[in-house]
PDB file of C-alpha atoms in Angstrom:
ATOM      1  CA  MET N   1     111.803 102.141 115.501  1.00  0.00           C
ATOM      2  CA  GLN N   2     114.142 104.982 116.292  1.00  0.00           C
ATOM      3  CA  PHE N   3     112.558 105.311 119.745  1.00  0.00           C
ATOM      4  CA  LEU N   4     113.119 101.601 120.430  1.00  0.00           C
ATOM      5  CA  ARG N   5     116.736 101.884 119.339  1.00  0.00           C
ATOM      6  CA  ASP N   6     117.714 105.171 121.039  1.00  0.00           C
ATOM      7  CA  HIS N   7     115.615 105.505 124.213  1.00  0.00           C
ATOM      8  CA  ALA N   8     117.548 104.821 127.427  1.00  0.00           C
ATOM      9  CA  GLN N   9     114.859 102.443 128.729  1.00  0.00           C
ATOM     10  CA  CYS N  10     114.773 100.366 125.507  1.00  0.00           C
ATOM     11  CA  GLN N  11     118.191 100.122 123.799  1.00  0.00           C
ATOM     12  CA  PHE N  12     117.023  97.682 121.081  1.00  0.00           C
ATOM     13  CA  LYS N  13     120.168  98.178 119.029  1.00  0.00           C
ATOM     14  CA  SER N  14     120.321  94.813 117.272  1.00  0.00           C
ATOM     15  CA  LEU N  15     118.016  93.813 114.418  1.00  0.00           C
ATOM     16  CA  VAL N  16     117.674  90.036 114.357  1.00  0.00           C
ATOM     17  CA  ASP N  17     115.225  89.461 111.529  1.00  0.00           C
ATOM     18  CA  ILE N  18     112.737  91.025 109.155  1.00  0.00           C
ATOM     19  CA  SER N  19     109.969  88.909 107.694  1.00  0.00           C
ATOM     20  CA  GLY N  20     106.864  89.571 105.693  1.00  0.00           C
ATOM     21  CA  ALA N  21     103.629  87.785 104.899  1.00  0.00           C
ATOM     22  CA  ASP N  22     100.993  88.367 102.250  1.00  0.00           C
ATOM     23  CA  TYR N  23      97.323  88.142 103.233  1.00  0.00           C
ATOM     24  CA  PRO N  24      95.375  88.979 100.036  1.00  0.00           C
ATOM     25  CA  THR N  25      91.975  89.091 101.761  1.00  0.00           C
ATOM     26  CA  ARG N  26      92.957  91.902 104.147  1.00  0.00           C
ATOM     27  CA  ASP N  27      92.719  95.612 103.345  1.00  0.00           C
ATOM     28  CA  LYS N  28      96.366  96.018 104.307  1.00  0.00           C
ATOM     29  CA  ARG N  29      97.529  92.776 102.778  1.00  0.00           C
ATOM     30  CA  PHE N  30     101.210  92.853 103.776  1.00  0.00           C
ATOM     31  CA  GLU N  31     102.356  92.139 107.336  1.00  0.00           C
ATOM     32  CA  ILE N  32     105.946  93.092 108.153  1.00  0.00           C
ATOM     33  CA  VAL N  33     107.538  91.743 111.338  1.00  0.00           C
ATOM     34  CA  TYR N  34     110.755  93.079 112.889  1.00  0.00           C
ATOM     35  CA  HIS N  35     112.606  91.173 115.634  1.00  0.00           C
ATOM     36  CA  LEU N  36     114.865  93.353 117.782  1.00  0.00           C
ATOM     37  CA  VAL N  37     117.167  92.555 120.710  1.00  0.00           C
ATOM     38  CA  SER N  38     118.300  94.748 123.578  1.00  0.00           C
ATOM     39  CA  ILE N  39     121.646  93.382 124.708  1.00  0.00           C
ATOM     40  CA  ARG N  40     121.754  95.807 127.625  1.00  0.00           C
ATOM     41  CA  TYR N  41     118.400  94.659 129.077  1.00  0.00           C
ATOM     42  CA  ALA N  42     118.498  91.066 127.734  1.00  0.00           C
ATOM     43  CA  THR N  43     115.125  91.581 126.092  1.00  0.00           C
ATOM     44  CA  ARG N  44     113.588  90.781 122.740  1.00  0.00           C
ATOM     45  CA  ILE N  45     110.716  92.538 121.045  1.00  0.00           C
ATOM     46  CA  ARG N  46     108.601  91.803 117.999  1.00  0.00           C
ATOM     47  CA  VAL N  47     107.221  94.788 116.090  1.00  0.00           C
ATOM     48  CA  LYS N  48     104.453  94.206 113.539  1.00  0.00           C
ATOM     49  CA  THR N  49     103.255  96.693 110.979  1.00  0.00           C
ATOM     50  CA  TYR N  50     100.902  96.470 108.034  1.00  0.00           C
ATOM     51  CA  ALA N  51     100.946  97.948 104.545  1.00  0.00           C
ATOM     52  CA  ASP N  52      98.946  97.858 101.346  1.00  0.00           C
ATOM     53  CA  GLU N  53     100.109  97.953  97.739  1.00  0.00           C
ATOM     54  CA  VAL N  54      99.966 101.760  97.557  1.00  0.00           C
ATOM     55  CA  ASP N  55     101.634 102.903 100.792  1.00  0.00           C
ATOM     56  CA  PRO N  56     104.929 101.090 101.484  1.00  0.00           C
ATOM     57  CA  VAL N  57     106.558 100.816 104.901  1.00  0.00           C
ATOM     58  CA  PRO N  58     109.505 103.246 105.268  1.00  0.00           C
ATOM     59  CA  THR N  59     112.937 101.646 105.166  1.00  0.00           C
ATOM     60  CA  ILE N  60     114.843 101.080 108.411  1.00  0.00           C
ATOM     61  CA  VAL N  61     118.269 100.770 106.769  1.00  0.00           C
ATOM     62  CA  PRO N  62     119.406 104.175 108.164  1.00  0.00           C
ATOM     63  CA  LEU N  63     118.602 102.884 111.672  1.00  0.00           C
ATOM     64  CA  PHE N  64     119.868  99.292 111.362  1.00  0.00           C
ATOM     65  CA  ASN N  65     122.647  98.499 108.893  1.00  0.00           C
ATOM     66  CA  GLY N  66     121.743  94.808 109.070  1.00  0.00           C
ATOM     67  CA  ALA N  67     118.466  95.548 107.311  1.00  0.00           C
ATOM     68  CA  ASN N  68     120.184  96.313 104.010  1.00  0.00           C
ATOM     69  CA  TRP N  69     119.511  92.821 102.595  1.00  0.00           C
ATOM     70  CA  SER N  70     115.944  92.191 103.753  1.00  0.00           C
ATOM     71  CA  ASP N  71     114.873  95.814 103.387  1.00  0.00           C
ATOM     72  CA  ILE N  72     116.560  96.766 100.135  1.00  0.00           C
ATOM     73  CA  PRO N  73     116.141 100.522  99.654  1.00  0.00           C
ATOM     74  CA  ILE N  74     116.903 100.313  95.916  1.00  0.00           C
ATOM     75  CA  CYS N  75     114.189  98.157  94.400  1.00  0.00           C
ATOM     76  CA  ALA N  76     116.330  96.590  91.676  1.00  0.00           C
ATOM     77  CA  ARG N  77     115.909  92.962  90.701  1.00  0.00           C
ATOM     78  CA  ILE N  78     118.662  90.969  92.375  1.00  0.00           C
ATOM     79  CA  LEU N  79     117.507  87.354  92.356  1.00  0.00           C
ATOM     80  CA  THR N  80     115.086  87.378  89.416  1.00  0.00           C
ATOM     81  CA  ASP N  81     115.736  87.249  85.693  1.00  0.00           C
ATOM     82  CA  TYR N  82     116.149  90.334  83.504  1.00  0.00           C
ATOM     83  CA  GLY N  83     112.795  91.455  82.173  1.00  0.00           C
ATOM     84  CA  PHE N  84     110.911  89.593  84.911  1.00  0.00           C
ATOM     85  CA  ASP N  85     107.597  91.264  85.608  1.00  0.00           C
ATOM     86  CA  GLY N  86     105.714  90.372  88.763  1.00  0.00           C
ATOM     87  CA  HIS N  87     106.099  89.715  92.462  1.00  0.00           C
ATOM     88  CA  PRO N  88     106.936  86.019  93.020  1.00  0.00           C
ATOM     89  CA  LEU N  89     106.441  86.047  96.812  1.00  0.00           C
ATOM     90  CA  ARG N  90     102.859  87.275  96.697  1.00  0.00           C
ATOM     91  CA  LYS N  91     100.032  84.808  97.249  1.00  0.00           C
ATOM     92  CA  ASP N  92      98.344  85.800  93.991  1.00  0.00           C
ATOM     93  CA  PHE N  93     101.415  84.883  91.905  1.00  0.00           C
ATOM     94  CA  PRO N  94     100.922  81.448  90.255  1.00  0.00           C
ATOM     95  CA  LEU N  95     103.217  78.714  91.555  1.00  0.00           C
ATOM     96  CA  THR N  96     104.316  77.806  88.036  1.00  0.00           C
ATOM     97  CA  GLY N  97     104.953  81.399  86.969  1.00  0.00           C
ATOM     98  CA  TYR N  98     103.987  82.948  83.662  1.00  0.00           C
ATOM     99  CA  THR N  99     106.868  81.917  81.414  1.00  0.00           C
ATOM    100  CA  GLU N 100     109.008  78.857  80.912  1.00  0.00           C
ATOM    101  CA  VAL N 101     112.744  79.259  80.448  1.00  0.00           C
ATOM    102  CA  ARG N 102     114.699  76.477  78.764  1.00  0.00           C
ATOM    103  CA  TYR N 103     117.845  75.962  76.739  1.00  0.00           C
ATOM    104  CA  ASP N 104     117.095  75.176  73.086  1.00  0.00           C
ATOM    105  CA  GLU N 105     119.685  72.839  71.538  1.00  0.00           C
ATOM    106  CA  GLU N 106     118.786  73.845  67.970  1.00  0.00           C
ATOM    107  CA  LYS N 107     119.051  77.593  68.576  1.00  0.00           C
ATOM    108  CA  LYS N 108     121.937  77.180  71.053  1.00  0.00           C
ATOM    109  CA  ARG N 109     120.491  79.763  73.409  1.00  0.00           C
ATOM    110  CA  VAL N 110     118.030  80.240  76.260  1.00  0.00           C
ATOM    111  CA  VAL N 111     114.420  80.477  75.064  1.00  0.00           C
ATOM    112  CA  TYR N 112     111.522  82.147  76.877  1.00  0.00           C
ATOM    113  CA  GLU N 113     108.079  80.706  76.151  1.00  0.00           C
ATOM    114  CA  PRO N 114     104.654  81.480  77.593  1.00  0.00           C
ATOM    115  CA  LEU N 115     103.622  78.738  79.972  1.00  0.00           C
ATOM    116  CA  GLN N 116     100.790  76.536  78.698  1.00  0.00           C
ATOM    117  CA  LEU N 117      98.842  74.739  81.422  1.00  0.00           C
ATOM    118  CA  THR N 118      96.138  72.655  79.795  1.00  0.00           C
ATOM    119  CA  GLN N 119      95.023  71.124  83.094  1.00  0.00           C
ATOM    120  CA  ALA N 120      95.423  74.056  85.440  1.00  0.00           C
ATOM    121  CA  PHE N 121      92.280  73.244  87.417  1.00  0.00           C
ATOM    122  CA  ARG N 122      90.940  69.737  87.849  1.00  0.00           C
ATOM    123  CA  ASN N 123      87.953  68.513  89.802  1.00  0.00           C
ATOM    124  CA  PHE N 124      88.880  65.354  91.685  1.00  0.00           C
ATOM    125  CA  ASP N 125      85.859  63.353  92.806  1.00  0.00           C
ATOM    126  CA  ALA N 126      87.438  60.623  94.887  1.00  0.00           C
ATOM    127  CA  ALA N 127      86.516  59.081  98.207  1.00  0.00           C
ATOM    128  CA  SER N 128      88.571  60.512 101.038  1.00  0.00           C
ATOM    129  CA  PRO N 129      90.137  57.949 103.387  1.00  0.00           C
ATOM    130  CA  TRP N 130      88.965  60.069 106.334  1.00  0.00           C
ATOM    131  CA  GLU N 131      85.272  60.194 105.452  1.00  0.00           C
ATOM    132  CA  VAL N 132      82.701  57.557 106.363  1.00  0.00           C
ATOM    133  CA  CYS N 133      81.288  55.923 103.235  1.00  0.00           C
ATOM    134  CA  HIS N 134      77.716  54.664 103.455  1.00  0.00           C
ATOM    135  CA  ASN N 135      77.971  52.639 100.267  1.00  0.00           C
ATOM    136  CA  SER N 136      79.589  49.216 100.750  1.00  0.00           C
ATOM    137  CA  ASP N 137      80.718  49.131  97.100  1.00  0.00           C
ATOM    138  CA  ARG N 138      82.650  52.359  97.589  1.00  0.00           C
ATOM    139  CA  VAL N 139      84.234  50.969 100.783  1.00  0.00           C
ATOM    140  CA  ALA N 140      85.264  47.802  98.941  1.00  0.00           C
ATOM    141  CA  GLN N 141      86.686  49.884  96.108  1.00  0.00           C
ATOM    142  CA  PHE N 142      88.493  52.068  98.639  1.00  0.00           C
ATOM    143  CA  CYS N 143      89.957  48.943 100.296  1.00  0.00           C
ATOM    144  CA  LEU N 144      91.259  47.694  96.955  1.00  0.00           C
ATOM    145  CA  LEU N 145      92.835  51.043  96.107  1.00  0.00           C
ATOM    146  CA  THR N 146      94.479  51.684  99.470  1.00  0.00           C
ATOM    147  CA  GLY N 147      95.336  48.165 100.616  1.00  0.00           C
ATOM    148  CA  LEU N 148      93.112  48.354 103.717  1.00  0.00           C
ATOM    149  CA  THR N 149      91.022  45.525 105.153  1.00  0.00           C
ATOM    150  CA  GLY N 150      88.465  45.182 107.957  1.00  0.00           C
ATOM    151  CA  GLY N 151      89.760  45.304 111.522  1.00  0.00           C
ATOM    152  CA  ARG N 152      89.657  47.184 114.841  1.00  0.00           C
ATOM    153  CA  ARG N 153      91.988  50.145 114.080  1.00  0.00           C
ATOM    154  CA  GLY N 154      92.233  52.697 111.290  1.00  0.00           C
ATOM    155  CA  CYS N 155      89.521  54.633 109.497  1.00  0.00           C
ATOM    156  CA  PRO N 156      85.829  53.793 109.964  1.00  0.00           C
ATOM    157  CA  SER N 157      83.934  51.607 107.503  1.00  0.00           C
ATOM    158  CA  THR N 158      80.197  51.400 106.868  1.00  0.00           C
ATOM    159  CA  LYS N 159      79.274  49.216 109.851  1.00  0.00           C
ATOM    160  CA  ALA N 160      79.245  50.752 113.310  1.00  0.00           C
ATOM    161  CA  GLY N 161      82.117  49.447 115.403  1.00  0.00           C
ATOM    162  CA  THR N 162      84.017  48.069 112.408  1.00  0.00           C
ATOM    163  CA  PHE N 163      87.191  49.789 111.315  1.00  0.00           C
ATOM    164  CA  LEU N 164      89.630  49.433 108.462  1.00  0.00           C
ATOM    165  CA  GLU N 165      93.311  48.741 108.992  1.00  0.00           C
ATOM    166  CA  PRO N 166      96.283  48.176 106.691  1.00  0.00           C
ATOM    167  CA  LYS N 167      96.674  44.667 105.257  1.00  0.00           C
ATOM    168  CA  PRO N 168      99.540  42.708 106.842  1.00  0.00           C
TER     169      PRO N 168
END
């Protein structure tokens, strides 16, 4: 990065953006992307690097002052709650989190409770509107549920050449 910033043929002195993505199936699961601009040569460049959980990418704050928000050198919690444990932007972090925070009227304070998800995983066995059904009863049931009727446009029904379309 220092070469791109300081070399006379590059002069990428402006950091536009830093972004990151989490790919849990890869060996180096984190992809970090830097977007730089050379005002002198009217050129943009995208630099990608990869990291795992053990070896972090070195900070570029000494090279680009604009990186001090995206690339925080002091890893203190800024936007998360005190006592928060975890990494909310990782793909393996549950969307609902681990705890529920609410204000309790009786106690007159904020209460932290473990999150209880009784139906975390459900198996939905329903006919998809984009699949061909070979059972006329299922097509009729599908028509009742979705408001579709026989016609020339829409998703296919059981008979060749016959299609379903929305009811007028």
